[in-house]
Amino acid sequence: MARFKRSEVQPHEDYGFFGPGSVVWKVWSYPTAPTVGFQRAVVVEELDPPLVAAVHGTQGIYQRARTRYDRTLRYFAMVAFAGSREVSKAADILVKVHSKAIGELPYGGGTYDANDPASQLWIQLTGWHSILYAYEKYGPGKLTAQEEKEYWEACALAAELQTCSPDDVPRTRDGIRAYFEQMRPRLSASPIARQAMNHLLRTELVLPPVPLWAKPVSLAVAKAQRIATIATMPRWMREMAGIRQSRLLDLLIVPVMKVSFALAHLNPHVELRLLGMLSPSTVPVVAPIRLGIPPRTEEVLTPAEARARYGYAKPAEAHLEFRARQAARVFGDGKAPSDQGLIESQEVLGPLA
């Protein structure tokens, strides 16, 4: 397997919002993050009725499964590792992207809006919890009490890049559990939720095409990740979604994945090659961190400092006129929303196809 040449890897502008030695870099740079952790996040998210309505309305996960996975994972990784200017720009353009995901709820009445703070909080906490859960189950194990405290403080900091309020982010594991218990009665395994969850569990859809001789290996890898992801989901959630898997498989998959991830993490070049198969556009984000390439400026900023420096508004206050025009098109004129934000996002998040 070819090695990455340090001279060909572009350094980030700065350390972004966390930096070396942070628990975020420790957890998010482990190979459980872009695999089981990320897949768990996007699967569990679909139980939220407004969120799955937005996903179903755009049809992105069905029409372009590989590029949608690639672009979304790239954004997740950017928040953890990329320079503050680049992340601020991505967070800003994401508001315009989400402005397209509005409409009428298909079940129960009402409307949905992907920029709604409650939906954004659900995405934020489900994502950060899933990444940590996968790290603990299939990676090195539990964080120390101090590391966990730092992790949830970092989650709140990263929430400043969403339309939700950092004040609503719990700072402890008990607080996170309480949030999910509070959300549980609001969750629903509607037909479109079940469809989306089962679709997103098909890892083979986001893997690159392989020669005929390699297909059995590719399918085995996809099957193992599906089993591992389902094994992280609580029984009540699986029953709600109609997802079946034996307790024996839940147990057997743990040593398989722990050993596989540990071996992959031994060599950053191998790890980056494997990441490239799953999400090519995420490799330039992670490569400087895994290869130890320092940024051009060795500083860590807060999202507020970055917004002030680069001239971006808070996400909740960004592009209000554009969002209003989108709402008028959809709810007033009965037209499809503009793709402007989606098109503009390609410069930051990668191509749509």
Coordinates of N, CA, C and O in Angstrom, one line a residue, residues 21-28 128 132 135-136 140-155 171-173:
G21 N -3.3 17.4 21.6 CA -3.5 17.2 23.0 C -4.9 17.2 23.5 O -5.2 16.9 24.6
S22 N -5.8 17.7 22.6 CA -7.2 17.7 23.0 C -7.9 16.4 23.0 O -7.5 15.5 22.2
V23 N -8.9 16.2 23.8 CA -9.6 14.9 23.8 C -10.4 14.7 22.5 O -10.6 13.6 22.0
V24 N -10.8 15.8 21.8 CA -11.4 15.7 20.6 C -10.5 15.1 19.5 O -11.0 14.2 18.8
W25 N -9.3 15.5 19.4 CA -8.4 14.9 18.5 C -8.1 13.4 18.9 O -8.0 12.6 18.0
K26 N -8.1 13.1 20.1 CA -7.8 11.8 20.6 C -9.0 10.8 20.1 O -8.7 9.8 19.6
V27 N -10.2 11.3 20.3 CA -11.4 10.4 20.0 C -11.7 10.4 18.5 O -11.9 9.4 17.9
W28 N -11.7 11.6 17.9 CA -12.2 11.7 16.5 C -11.1 11.2 15.5 O -11.5 11.0 14.4
W128 N -22.0 13.5 18.4 CA -20.9 13.5 19.4 C -21.0 12.3 20.3 O -20.0 11.7 20.7
L132 N -18.3 9.0 20.5 CA -17.7 8.6 21.7 C -18.1 7.2 22.0 O -17.2 6.4 22.5
Y135 N -16.0 4.8 20.1 CA -14.6 4.8 20.6 C -14.5 3.9 21.8 O -13.5 3.2 22.0
E136 N -15.5 4.0 22.7 CA -15.4 3.3 24.0 C -15.7 1.8 23.7 O -15.0 0.9 24.4
P140 N -10.0 2.2 22.3 CA -9.3 2.1 23.6 C -10.1 1.9 24.8 O -9.6 1.5 25.9
G141 N -11.4 2.4 24.8 CA -12.2 2.2 26.0 C -12.6 3.6 26.6 O -12.5 4.6 25.9
K142 N -13.0 3.5 27.9 CA -13.6 4.7 28.5 C -12.5 5.8 28.7 O -11.3 5.6 28.9
L143 N -13.0 7.1 28.6 CA -12.2 8.2 28.9 C -12.1 8.4 30.4 O -12.9 7.9 31.1
T144 N -11.1 9.1 30.8 CA -11.0 9.5 32.2 C -12.1 10.5 32.5 O -12.7 11.1 31.6
A145 N -12.4 10.7 33.8 CA -13.5 11.7 34.2 C -13.1 13.1 33.6 O -14.0 13.8 33.1
Q146 N -11.9 13.5 33.7 CA -11.5 14.8 33.2 C -11.6 14.9 31.7 O -12.0 15.9 31.2
E147 N -11.2 13.8 31.0 CA -11.3 13.8 29.6 C -12.8 13.9 29.1 O -13.1 14.6 28.2
E148 N -13.6 13.1 29.8 CA -15.1 13.2 29.5 C -15.6 14.6 29.7 O -16.4 15.1 28.9
K149 N -15.3 15.2 30.8 CA -15.7 16.6 31.0 C -15.3 17.5 29.9 O -16.0 18.3 29.4
E150 N -14.0 17.3 29.5 CA -13.5 18.2 28.4 C -14.2 17.9 27.1 O -14.5 18.8 26.3
Y151 N -14.6 16.6 26.9 CA -15.3 16.2 25.6 C -16.6 16.9 25.5 O -16.9 17.4 24.4
W152 N -17.4 16.9 26.6 CA -18.7 17.5 26.5 C -18.6 19.1 26.4 O -19.5 19.7 25.8
E153 N -17.6 19.6 27.0 CA -17.4 21.1 26.9 C -17.0 21.4 25.4 O -17.5 22.4 24.9
A154 N -16.2 20.5 24.8 CA -15.9 20.7 23.4 C -17.1 20.6 22.5 O -17.3 21.3 21.5
C155 N -18.0 19.6 22.9 CA -19.3 19.5 22.1 C -20.1 20.8 22.2 O -20.7 21.2 21.2
R171 N -23.4 19.0 29.8 CA -22.0 19.0 30.0 C -21.5 17.7 30.7 O -20.3 17.5 31.0
T172 N -22.4 16.7 30.9 CA -22.1 15.5 31.6 C -22.8 14.3 30.9 O -23.7 14.5 30.1
R173 N -22.3 13.1 31.1 CA -22.9 11.9 30.5 C -24.3 11.7 31.0 O -25.2 11.4 30.3

